[in-house]
XYZ file of C-alpha atoms in Angstrom:
736
model
C 26.132 -20.106 36.787
C 24.248 -20.761 33.491
C 25.119 -23.844 31.377
C 23.583 -22.334 28.195
C 25.899 -22.753 25.183
C 27.401 -19.422 24.026
C 26.540 -18.570 20.333
C 29.311 -19.418 17.786
C 31.415 -16.668 16.292
C 30.493 -15.413 12.796
C 32.857 -14.990 9.891
C 32.930 -13.564 6.362
C 31.200 -16.524 4.768
C 28.328 -16.324 7.228
C 27.962 -12.581 6.738
C 27.590 -13.102 3.005
C 25.011 -15.776 3.617
C 23.135 -13.276 5.760
C 23.143 -10.632 2.943
C 25.927 -8.383 3.973
C 28.395 -7.122 1.519
C 32.207 -7.479 2.066
C 32.234 -3.665 2.792
C 29.454 -4.015 5.275
C 31.133 -6.859 7.045
C 34.275 -4.803 7.265
C 32.294 -1.871 8.652
C 30.586 -4.022 11.217
C 34.005 -5.353 12.416
C 35.512 -1.903 12.563
C 32.556 -0.393 14.457
C 32.112 -3.272 16.900
C 35.876 -3.715 17.489
C 35.475 -7.456 17.530
C 33.963 -10.418 15.730
C 30.273 -10.716 16.244
C 28.629 -13.946 17.191
C 26.002 -15.585 15.176
C 23.119 -13.863 17.080
C 24.641 -10.519 16.689
C 25.310 -11.111 12.949
C 21.628 -12.161 12.518
C 20.434 -9.011 14.305
C 22.679 -6.733 12.326
C 21.971 -8.254 8.981
C 18.214 -7.991 9.539
C 18.365 -4.383 10.713
C 20.769 -3.394 7.976
C 18.656 -5.054 5.196
C 16.826 -2.833 2.673
C 13.546 -3.932 4.097
C 14.381 -2.418 7.527
C 16.955 0.246 6.992
C 15.979 1.798 3.606
C 19.715 2.147 3.094
C 19.402 2.784 -0.732
C 16.407 5.205 -0.510
C 16.695 7.049 2.811
C 18.430 10.032 1.220
C 15.875 10.405 -1.385
C 12.631 9.923 0.649
C 13.372 13.086 2.523
C 12.104 14.891 -0.486
C 8.551 14.018 0.295
C 6.633 16.859 2.055
C 5.246 15.452 5.315
C 4.018 18.486 7.238
C 0.590 20.264 7.235
C -1.518 21.882 9.816
C -3.625 18.638 9.897
C -0.784 16.226 10.149
C -0.594 14.599 13.599
C 2.027 11.947 12.874
C 4.382 11.831 9.883
C 6.776 9.209 8.672
C 8.813 7.384 11.368
C 6.138 5.715 13.456
C 4.237 2.498 12.844
C 1.635 4.557 10.760
C 0.943 8.112 9.902
C -2.058 10.102 11.399
C -3.996 13.102 10.147
C -6.822 15.104 11.850
C -10.211 14.639 10.113
C -12.557 16.678 12.379
C -14.532 16.129 15.495
C -17.272 13.864 16.707
C -20.639 15.298 17.868
C -19.308 15.898 21.384
C -16.455 18.014 19.884
C -13.677 15.616 20.459
C -11.042 15.598 17.771
C -10.480 12.517 15.617
C -7.642 11.139 13.651
C -7.330 8.800 10.663
C -4.311 6.526 10.992
C -3.055 4.796 7.902
C -0.220 2.997 6.204
C 0.563 0.833 3.123
C 3.112 -1.918 3.142
C 4.356 -4.633 0.796
C 4.351 -8.513 1.205
C 5.693 -9.256 -2.302
C 8.208 -11.924 -1.873
C 6.221 -14.051 0.712
C 3.254 -13.775 -1.598
C 5.168 -15.070 -4.584
C 6.434 -17.979 -2.541
C 3.144 -18.895 -0.879
C 0.327 -16.704 -2.288
C -2.395 -17.333 0.394
C -0.255 -16.973 3.533
C 1.980 -14.355 2.090
C -1.029 -12.130 1.316
C -2.868 -13.005 4.581
C 0.081 -12.099 6.790
C 0.499 -9.010 4.765
C -3.015 -7.981 5.899
C -2.264 -8.998 9.440
C 0.935 -6.839 9.582
C -0.772 -3.727 8.181
C -3.569 -4.090 10.719
C -1.074 -4.196 13.571
C 0.700 -1.080 12.336
C -2.530 0.852 12.539
C -3.998 -0.511 15.941
C -0.573 -0.120 17.490
C -1.154 3.622 17.121
C -4.368 3.276 19.156
C -6.680 3.404 16.207
C -9.498 0.888 15.523
C -9.058 -0.436 11.951
C -12.025 0.391 9.835
C -11.006 -0.393 6.275
C -8.497 -2.351 4.199
C -7.412 -1.836 0.678
C -4.727 -3.300 -1.567
C -2.833 -2.810 -4.768
C -2.006 -6.040 -6.658
C 0.296 -6.689 -9.677
C 0.143 -10.021 -11.394
C 1.924 -11.442 -14.472
C 0.436 -11.964 -17.853
C -3.029 -13.523 -17.861
C -1.888 -16.329 -20.143
C 1.173 -17.211 -17.884
C 0.619 -20.663 -16.352
C 1.081 -19.439 -12.773
C -1.039 -16.367 -12.875
C -4.341 -17.982 -12.153
C -2.827 -19.649 -9.044
C -1.363 -16.504 -7.855
C -4.609 -14.587 -8.236
C -6.736 -17.211 -6.487
C -4.184 -17.555 -3.706
C -3.704 -13.894 -3.051
C -7.394 -13.095 -3.189
C -8.132 -15.905 -0.843
C -5.437 -14.686 1.707
C -6.636 -11.216 1.641
C -10.281 -12.159 1.884
C -9.732 -14.857 4.453
C -7.829 -12.758 6.881
C -9.790 -9.502 6.496
C -13.150 -11.240 6.561
C -12.262 -13.315 9.671
C -10.710 -10.259 11.662
C -13.875 -8.199 10.868
C -12.374 -5.349 8.876
C -13.921 -4.607 5.456
C -11.792 -4.662 2.335
C -13.351 -1.660 0.518
C -11.129 -0.995 -2.553
C -7.857 -1.407 -4.442
C -6.529 -2.050 -7.763
C -5.280 -4.895 -9.916
C -3.116 -5.051 -13.004
C -1.541 -7.559 -15.236
C 1.769 -7.349 -17.005
C 4.277 -10.024 -18.151
C 7.072 -8.223 -16.234
C 5.435 -9.344 -12.949
C 5.511 -13.072 -14.053
C 8.530 -13.821 -11.702
C 7.740 -11.256 -8.954
C 4.076 -10.404 -8.126
C 3.299 -7.475 -5.874
C 0.973 -7.511 -2.968
C 0.528 -4.066 -1.360
C -1.830 -3.808 1.556
C -3.153 -0.685 3.101
C -5.089 -0.141 6.412
C -7.019 2.785 7.706
C -8.127 3.237 11.398
C -9.880 5.871 13.528
C -8.470 7.105 16.847
C -8.995 9.909 19.273
C -6.510 12.553 18.086
C -5.369 13.146 21.590
C -4.563 9.464 22.320
C -2.169 8.474 19.567
C 0.355 5.842 20.697
C 4.032 5.846 19.699
C 6.920 3.514 19.926
C 9.665 5.589 21.706
C 10.740 3.654 24.772
C 11.270 5.628 27.907
C 11.840 5.135 31.696
C 14.918 3.280 32.832
C 13.848 0.203 34.720
C 10.401 0.174 32.995
C 9.248 -3.471 32.059
C 9.363 -4.603 28.480
C 6.311 -6.764 27.746
C 5.657 -9.418 25.052
C 1.931 -9.938 24.148
C -0.022 -11.972 21.677
C 0.935 -15.202 20.027
C 3.734 -17.617 20.804
C 7.003 -17.490 18.862
C 7.802 -20.320 16.356
C 10.288 -20.810 13.636
C 8.117 -19.329 10.905
C 9.409 -16.179 9.131
C 13.068 -16.394 10.184
C 15.138 -14.381 7.650
C 12.029 -12.868 6.256
C 13.471 -9.357 6.216
C 16.587 -10.424 4.430
C 14.636 -12.573 1.964
C 12.582 -9.401 1.211
C 15.801 -7.541 0.376
C 17.084 -9.946 -2.326
C 15.917 -11.011 -5.775
C 14.471 -14.404 -6.507
C 16.323 -17.178 -8.121
C 15.361 -20.640 -9.336
C 15.297 -21.837 -5.688
C 12.369 -19.525 -4.784
C 10.288 -22.532 -3.843
C 12.757 -23.509 -1.228
C 12.250 -20.231 0.604
C 8.644 -21.258 1.820
C 9.915 -21.756 5.468
C 10.611 -17.995 5.555
C 6.818 -17.263 4.961
C 4.892 -16.655 8.209
C 1.516 -18.247 8.936
C -1.266 -15.876 10.207
C -4.302 -16.435 12.618
C -6.907 -13.669 11.925
C -9.005 -14.878 14.875
C -6.098 -14.491 17.263
C -5.442 -11.013 15.646
C -8.966 -9.908 16.457
C -8.315 -10.848 20.146
C -5.083 -8.857 20.029
C -6.834 -5.818 18.596
C -9.475 -5.854 21.374
C -6.836 -6.445 24.186
C -4.627 -3.639 22.973
C -7.365 -1.167 22.712
C -8.635 -2.090 26.094
C -5.206 -1.578 27.628
C -4.790 1.712 25.695
C -7.905 2.946 27.413
C -5.885 3.012 30.624
C -2.581 5.093 31.036
C -0.394 1.986 31.578
C 1.463 2.092 28.156
C 4.643 4.054 27.683
C 5.346 2.744 24.230
C 4.131 0.083 21.840
C 5.523 -1.523 18.649
C 4.404 -4.246 16.321
C 6.669 -7.256 15.835
C 6.784 -7.129 12.107
C 9.847 -7.736 9.905
C 12.835 -9.057 11.951
C 10.471 -9.700 14.830
C 11.742 -9.129 18.353
C 15.102 -7.820 17.016
C 13.553 -5.034 15.059
C 10.824 -4.080 17.479
C 13.067 -3.855 20.532
C 15.839 -1.924 18.632
C 13.359 0.597 17.040
C 11.875 1.314 20.422
C 15.105 1.874 22.235
C 16.461 3.984 19.331
C 13.521 6.218 19.181
C 13.630 6.692 22.959
C 17.426 7.180 23.154
C 17.706 4.533 25.775
C 19.000 0.928 26.121
C 17.126 -2.303 26.382
C 17.844 -5.705 28.022
C 16.027 -8.790 27.006
C 15.872 -12.112 28.729
C 15.015 -14.453 25.850
C 14.051 -17.515 27.867
C 11.050 -15.656 28.984
C 9.602 -15.370 25.453
C 6.456 -17.592 25.109
C 7.259 -20.337 22.507
C 5.143 -22.925 20.718
C 8.140 -25.074 19.827
C 10.867 -26.547 21.934
C 14.582 -25.870 21.547
C 14.203 -22.390 20.090
C 17.612 -20.740 20.613
C 18.354 -16.998 20.929
C 19.008 -16.498 17.188
C 15.399 -17.903 16.343
C 13.801 -15.980 19.254
C 15.169 -12.666 18.103
C 14.568 -13.180 14.432
C 11.328 -15.169 14.132
C 8.565 -13.307 12.315
C 5.706 -15.265 13.842
C 2.567 -13.292 13.540
C 0.149 -11.506 15.850
C 2.725 -10.300 18.411
C 3.428 -6.888 20.021
C 6.136 -5.481 22.292
C 5.226 -2.848 24.921
C 6.943 -0.748 27.489
C 4.723 -0.253 30.578
C 4.794 2.051 33.449
C 6.280 0.404 36.533
C 3.774 -1.488 38.620
C 1.177 -1.888 35.821
C 2.159 -5.457 34.805
C -0.522 -7.240 36.723
C -3.259 -4.950 35.329
C -2.003 -5.431 31.811
C -1.605 -9.207 32.180
C -5.114 -9.573 33.414
C -6.511 -7.930 30.271
C -4.387 -10.109 27.951
C -5.129 -13.273 29.806
C -8.853 -12.544 29.702
C -8.682 -12.327 25.911
C -6.651 -15.703 25.750
C -3.332 -14.213 24.850
C 0.207 -14.643 25.942
C 1.802 -12.120 28.302
C 5.326 -12.066 29.536
C 7.734 -9.517 30.905
C 10.826 -10.155 28.834
C 13.096 -7.287 29.721
C 13.751 -3.857 31.030
C 14.743 -0.406 29.760
C 18.211 0.478 30.569
C 20.427 3.565 30.312
C 23.257 1.791 28.428
C 22.405 2.682 24.842
C 22.902 -0.925 23.936
C 20.890 -3.910 23.012
C 21.714 -6.617 25.570
C 20.293 -10.056 25.199
C 20.496 -12.900 27.704
C 19.512 -16.556 27.476
C 19.120 -18.365 30.811
C 21.403 -15.770 32.346
C 24.209 -16.063 29.713
C 24.948 -13.024 27.396
C 24.161 -13.894 23.762
C 24.294 -10.347 22.184
C 25.519 -7.066 23.219
C 25.443 -4.371 20.515
C 25.582 -0.663 20.625
C 22.224 0.619 19.357
C 23.938 3.322 17.373
C 25.348 0.572 15.212
C 21.756 -0.479 14.236
C 20.710 3.228 13.748
C 22.707 6.171 12.699
C 25.806 3.935 11.961
C 23.985 1.649 9.587
C 24.941 1.927 6.058
C 23.240 4.677 3.929
C 24.001 4.666 0.177
C 23.763 7.265 -2.548
C 23.883 4.717 -5.135
C 24.943 5.524 -8.787
C 21.897 6.322 -10.952
C 21.364 6.737 -14.650
C 18.660 8.912 -16.027
C 16.296 6.662 -18.043
C 16.286 7.685 -21.681
C 13.139 9.544 -22.703
C 10.872 7.509 -24.990
C 10.771 8.654 -28.607
C 7.567 10.458 -29.825
C 4.722 8.265 -30.770
C 4.793 7.364 -34.394
C 1.616 8.234 -36.396
C -1.216 5.759 -35.506
C -3.890 4.866 -37.812
C -7.318 5.888 -36.551
C -9.799 3.223 -35.544
C -12.228 1.837 -38.031
C -14.379 0.115 -35.332
C -14.953 2.357 -32.374
C -17.406 0.072 -30.657
C -15.344 -3.001 -31.310
C -12.427 -1.388 -29.778
C -14.550 -0.311 -26.670
C -15.739 -3.945 -26.280
C -12.179 -5.133 -26.385
C -11.020 -2.599 -23.850
C -13.763 -3.141 -21.259
C -13.060 -6.854 -21.443
C -9.297 -6.606 -21.188
C -7.395 -7.763 -18.153
C -6.677 -4.148 -16.897
C -10.183 -2.817 -17.476
C -12.522 -5.749 -16.928
C -14.921 -5.825 -13.948
C -13.267 -6.826 -10.584
C -16.575 -8.122 -9.333
C -15.256 -11.695 -8.765
C -12.477 -10.327 -6.557
C -14.843 -8.078 -4.554
C -17.161 -10.942 -3.959
C -14.421 -12.791 -2.107
C -14.050 -9.865 0.374
C -16.565 -8.860 2.982
C -16.592 -5.239 2.171
C -19.820 -4.492 4.317
C -18.566 -5.988 7.677
C -19.156 -3.164 10.281
C -21.942 -1.710 8.258
C -20.029 1.646 7.658
C -19.080 1.125 3.954
C -20.959 3.819 2.058
C -19.376 3.516 -1.397
C -18.381 -0.021 -2.096
C -15.734 -1.233 -4.429
C -16.110 -0.045 -7.944
C -16.459 3.628 -7.234
C -13.604 5.995 -7.789
C -12.800 5.851 -4.144
C -14.273 3.876 -1.300
C -16.099 5.819 1.341
C -16.410 4.697 4.997
C -18.520 6.679 7.433
C -17.106 7.624 10.801
C -19.076 6.658 13.901
C -20.483 9.447 15.931
C -20.119 11.942 13.138
C -21.275 12.836 9.628
C -17.796 12.474 8.279
C -16.916 10.144 5.438
C -13.386 8.797 4.882
C -12.624 8.416 1.116
C -9.773 5.950 0.322
C -8.111 4.947 -2.787
C -4.879 3.289 -4.152
C -3.417 4.231 -7.521
C -0.388 3.838 -9.791
C 0.140 3.476 -13.557
C 3.417 1.562 -14.019
C 3.479 1.806 -17.754
C 3.773 5.546 -17.417
C 6.487 5.179 -14.717
C 8.454 2.860 -16.935
C 8.338 5.437 -19.839
C 9.060 8.565 -17.752
C 9.537 7.896 -14.052
C 9.102 11.565 -13.014
C 5.911 11.994 -15.081
C 4.671 8.662 -13.814
C 5.166 9.614 -10.164
C 3.439 12.828 -10.708
C 0.444 10.986 -12.383
C 0.191 8.455 -9.555
C -0.392 11.194 -6.994
C -2.652 13.254 -9.364
C -4.862 10.165 -10.043
C -5.243 9.622 -6.294
C -6.222 13.231 -5.906
C -8.818 12.941 -8.657
C -10.294 9.770 -7.293
C -10.874 11.391 -3.935
C -12.180 14.503 -5.551
C -14.618 12.484 -7.766
C -16.539 11.312 -4.717
C -16.540 14.816 -3.151
C -13.804 14.299 -0.586
C -11.000 16.722 0.257
C -7.686 14.951 -0.240
C -5.641 15.182 3.042
C -2.853 12.667 3.106
C -0.752 10.032 1.314
C 0.933 6.797 2.128
C 2.914 4.916 -0.404
C 4.532 1.556 -1.231
C 7.415 2.109 -3.559
C 8.101 -1.204 -5.513
C 11.215 -1.285 -7.677
C 13.777 -3.854 -8.874
C 17.447 -3.785 -7.625
C 18.836 -0.433 -6.711
C 22.322 -1.607 -7.609
C 21.266 -1.265 -11.260
C 21.834 2.503 -11.995
C 18.893 2.552 -14.437
C 16.524 1.251 -11.628
C 18.098 3.705 -9.207
C 17.339 6.316 -11.639
C 13.678 5.171 -11.866
C 13.460 5.189 -8.040
C 14.771 8.940 -7.819
C 12.666 10.043 -10.776
C 9.390 8.578 -9.310
C 10.147 10.083 -5.918
C 10.825 13.450 -7.472
C 7.658 13.477 -9.440
C 5.555 12.222 -6.548
C 7.076 14.941 -4.243
C 6.390 17.611 -6.766
C 2.827 16.515 -7.076
C 2.301 16.301 -3.312
C 3.590 19.824 -2.834
C 1.328 21.208 -5.646
C -1.712 19.378 -4.445
C -1.218 19.914 -0.739
C -0.943 16.162 -0.022
C 1.654 15.384 2.697
C 3.225 11.880 2.782
C 2.616 10.604 6.390
C 3.754 6.996 6.065
C 4.996 4.334 3.657
C 7.209 1.503 2.726
C 9.920 0.761 0.178
C 10.193 -2.731 -1.440
C 13.372 -3.275 -3.601
C 14.935 -6.298 -5.414
C 11.643 -7.157 -7.090
C 13.149 -9.188 -9.944
C 13.444 -12.723 -10.505
C 15.125 -15.429 -12.601
C 12.436 -17.830 -11.423
C 9.409 -19.140 -13.461
C 11.042 -17.942 -16.736
C 9.525 -14.513 -16.164
C 11.078 -11.032 -16.913
C 13.988 -10.124 -14.746
C 12.679 -6.842 -13.270
C 9.283 -5.407 -12.583
C 8.354 -1.987 -13.958
C 8.595 0.777 -11.463
C 5.469 0.617 -9.345
C 5.166 3.344 -6.787
C 1.776 2.554 -5.395
C -0.036 5.534 -3.736
C -2.677 5.164 -1.050
C -4.612 8.347 -0.374
C -7.160 9.469 2.273
C -9.650 12.262 2.084
C -12.659 13.486 4.101
C -16.126 14.583 3.151
C -18.038 16.573 5.856
C -21.322 14.735 5.229
C -20.936 11.217 3.760
C -24.500 11.520 2.297
C -23.371 14.198 -0.249
C -20.784 11.801 -1.788
C -21.051 11.245 -5.650
C -20.967 8.003 -7.416
C -20.131 7.121 -11.037
C -23.650 5.643 -11.877
C -25.859 7.515 -14.297
C -28.933 8.410 -12.301
C -31.717 9.349 -14.869
C -32.405 9.674 -18.569
C -32.161 13.030 -20.182
C -29.356 14.470 -18.018
C -26.539 16.342 -19.682
C -23.001 14.669 -19.872
C -19.997 16.989 -19.514
C -16.339 16.433 -19.947
C -14.219 18.506 -17.488
C -10.601 19.260 -18.462
C -8.627 19.609 -21.629
C -8.739 16.941 -24.210
C -5.870 16.652 -26.689
C -6.152 12.958 -27.535
C -2.972 11.690 -26.067
C -2.578 8.114 -27.105
C 1.192 7.422 -26.076
C 1.343 4.562 -23.496
C -2.496 4.226 -23.615
C -4.286 1.049 -22.978
C -5.974 1.423 -26.469
C -2.548 1.427 -28.115
C -1.603 -1.634 -26.076
C -4.860 -3.714 -26.501
C -6.013 -2.689 -29.907
C -2.670 -1.998 -31.724
C -0.317 -4.354 -29.753
C 2.097 -1.426 -29.074
C 3.564 0.154 -25.932
C 5.238 3.284 -27.228
C 5.528 7.065 -26.953
C 5.744 9.277 -23.815
C 3.024 9.231 -21.147
C 0.546 11.876 -20.952
C 1.789 15.101 -19.240
C 0.333 16.233 -15.866
C -0.650 19.827 -15.342
C -0.674 19.943 -11.571
C -2.179 23.459 -11.442
C -5.083 22.424 -13.655
C -5.504 19.243 -11.608
C -5.922 21.246 -8.496
C -8.407 23.771 -10.159
C -10.424 20.909 -11.601
C -10.527 18.960 -8.384
C -11.590 21.752 -6.273
C -14.338 22.781 -8.749
C -15.730 19.192 -9.030
C -15.842 18.966 -5.232
C -17.825 22.225 -5.229
C -20.333 20.887 -7.704
C -20.831 17.762 -5.623
C -21.258 19.564 -2.371
C -23.816 22.023 -3.939
C -25.733 19.137 -5.502
C -25.186 20.256 -9.119
C -23.526 17.056 -10.197
C -25.541 13.950 -10.111
C -22.765 11.498 -11.191
C -18.959 11.922 -11.306
C -16.162 9.654 -12.707
C -12.532 10.413 -13.331
C -11.117 9.754 -16.757
C -8.020 7.426 -16.513
C -7.133 4.104 -18.122
C -8.865 3.631 -21.415
C -9.924 7.296 -21.817
C -13.200 9.070 -22.196
C -15.369 6.348 -23.798
C -14.384 3.712 -21.389
C -15.278 6.159 -18.465
C -18.706 6.779 -20.044
C -19.302 2.987 -20.508
C -18.415 2.436 -16.851
C -20.906 5.122 -15.753
C -23.554 3.530 -18.061
C -22.940 0.016 -16.719
C -22.949 1.247 -13.049
C -26.350 2.852 -13.629
C -27.930 0.548 -16.126
C -28.561 3.513 -18.409
C -27.052 4.301 -21.700
C -25.700 7.398 -23.283
C -25.705 9.243 -26.623
C -22.441 11.027 -27.378
C -21.267 13.505 -29.930
C -17.394 13.253 -30.691
C -15.072 16.186 -31.007
C -14.677 16.849 -34.706
C -11.230 18.352 -34.208
C -9.747 14.943 -33.081
C -9.466 11.507 -34.755
C -12.071 9.189 -33.188
C -9.633 6.958 -31.300
C -7.715 10.011 -29.883
C -11.067 11.440 -28.627
C -12.482 8.221 -27.423
C -9.432 6.531 -25.938
C -6.802 9.147 -25.302
C -5.561 9.313 -21.702
C -5.147 13.050 -21.170
C -4.863 13.746 -17.516
C -6.914 15.983 -15.157
C -10.220 15.037 -16.652
C -13.674 14.059 -15.149
C -17.037 13.023 -16.689
C -20.049 14.362 -14.861
C -23.766 14.517 -15.328
C -26.150 17.440 -14.430
C -29.796 18.000 -14.716
C -30.743 20.031 -17.826
C -30.212 23.724 -17.243
C -27.709 23.413 -14.421
C -25.269 26.412 -14.278
C -21.715 25.496 -15.043
C -20.330 28.782 -16.178
C -17.914 29.020 -13.094
C -15.647 26.205 -14.507
C -11.893 27.099 -13.971
C -10.853 24.648 -16.626
C -12.117 23.801 -20.137
C -15.470 21.861 -20.119
C -17.361 20.554 -23.013
C -20.978 19.091 -23.258
C -20.576 15.733 -24.991
C -24.051 14.117 -24.788
C -27.012 12.994 -22.813
C -27.941 9.943 -20.733
C -30.638 7.559 -21.987
C -31.510 4.312 -23.757
C -29.996 0.853 -23.364
C -26.708 1.370 -25.267
C -23.584 3.587 -25.505
C -23.944 5.372 -28.714
C -21.440 7.750 -30.529
C -22.755 9.793 -33.419
C -21.349 8.482 -36.668
C -19.761 5.375 -35.066
C -22.833 3.285 -34.136
C -23.871 1.911 -30.615
C -22.962 -0.927 -28.321
C -25.780 -2.337 -26.231
C -25.300 -2.336 -22.437
C -25.923 -6.052 -22.470
C -22.986 -6.721 -24.856
C -20.759 -4.362 -22.800
C -21.620 -6.096 -19.607
C -20.931 -9.472 -20.931
C -17.507 -8.428 -22.147
C -16.826 -6.537 -18.883
C -17.759 -9.382 -16.579
C -16.132 -12.267 -18.416
C -12.479 -11.947 -17.700
C -11.962 -12.979 -14.041
C -14.304 -15.975 -13.971
C -12.548 -17.285 -16.870
C -9.081 -16.661 -15.573
C -9.506 -18.187 -12.180
C -11.102 -21.422 -13.503
C -8.162 -22.128 -15.730
């Protein structure tokens, strides 16, 4: 008989320390019919956390459209998958992708927090049988003048670059924003895209009573314990003390794990596979059993460890990185073990599939946890939390027109939100693998697909200041901008992933923001035929630490994937030759509410965000893609933050070629130049190119040429001055 000590009984005080409310503790006692022990409480608290259960958002996420003829796997798996075409042998291919947050760990320890976020999203993708081919990110930092912002920027960029560069997957794109409301809670959202044979997508539903449950990868330590519950609570002044909950990653070991898993996936030995992410072995084992409608037994003393005296609580809840859980077909253990040993990785049979419908954990033969899986699945709390409709912003008061158009342009291109991100890109290896066709700086990154002419276009987008002013309109705009960015390179948008970052859902105004953004995003996805196939929700992004603002603005980051049939046809923003015509596509009304010009040049953040006409967005995007495919457009760039003149300046800087523009006499200069009306593109064509088939308003606004951006009646700004302003922000920030 085992002499292993039995776990101590839990109580209401411990339940509160684990993040359960009094009502949840009562629900647990009633459903279980007894008092849980400490191991069981740890498992339940992790699986019932916001991070794992989505208990405050599950009801609302169902509004997202997730079906389309090209969707292979929608939400509910490690990642989503869409059909993208065939290789030259006619074999169907899939793009597998997902976006997730690593916000709280990155605030506590920026480098490791960001690095392990990259490692986790890579595992979500190769768990599905896909080879990762690209990484992107969406980063939100505090005010540039906040004393911690330079440290956060340096640390996060180092973590992303260090992990991605070492594992050999290029970081090809993303976005960065700065706002004082992120001072106490930065956001680090990571996205990964992989390619897989469409007929060999691996899933996580366990099956086969008696089949072996196998642990592979790195050994288990104490790092990351309570990571899921920490990610489901706001920060306080003791945030620094939470460093032990941040995991430590090893990208070189992750590379070995990728190759070993893909090698085993080439056989037929795997029944199910799951990444050990948030809540580690507890979450992965429970999710696999729940999805398969089976039970699972774990013998925890068999788990490979790197520290002595790890008990069952730690073994179940550790979030040590680079680990996977598999269910194998019976008799295939030796074959699988040989593969993982050859790659220098741990391999252990740690359990069996049962028909009990329960999670049963043993430690040296003694039972340490016995929970009905339904308690962790359909019986877990789901809340329809009270919500208040955010009040609409008042109309924008009359704004005096600019008296220095070129001075305002210089201020904008050198601002935190619009300055060149070159310093950041240079920390990332965006060319490893030699398949990156469009590098960071284009509207969307483009990665070619081996064995085909296909190009995968990838982007991340969100405008939080719009979402804060009008959540529904901001949600629509986030999807619409992703649609535009893919269309601007010539790719057909096919699917979305998201990372919904909000403050506390117990605040009715925040819950109203959440529902408003989801409704707007869902509406745009339906109108633009963009199914949501995967995603993540990150709540409680607020802090009393660092003297920062309490709550972040609503930040529903969108990651989008599109396909172009021939990557060589893709468009870029750079002006190509002097004397070409510059055209503005889409309706311009000069909307300055919530614009960056208003913020940077007038010190105001007022008015409603620009409305989004989804029908016009679709018509404009389809037409622009047609122009690109037919070779009529020589350069294309979407108009977004900063408006028309900023878009033209970015095209001029990218091509090293100036422009001469004629303003619209019907609009004030600032409204014409810096208004942020949606659904617009700037494109160039050779003289005489036919454009009479446009389905939306278009207007010729100038020609390319010279060494300055010039606007009739408002002077000119030399490219040299524009470039100096544009390139100066980040090198100055990170050396502070």
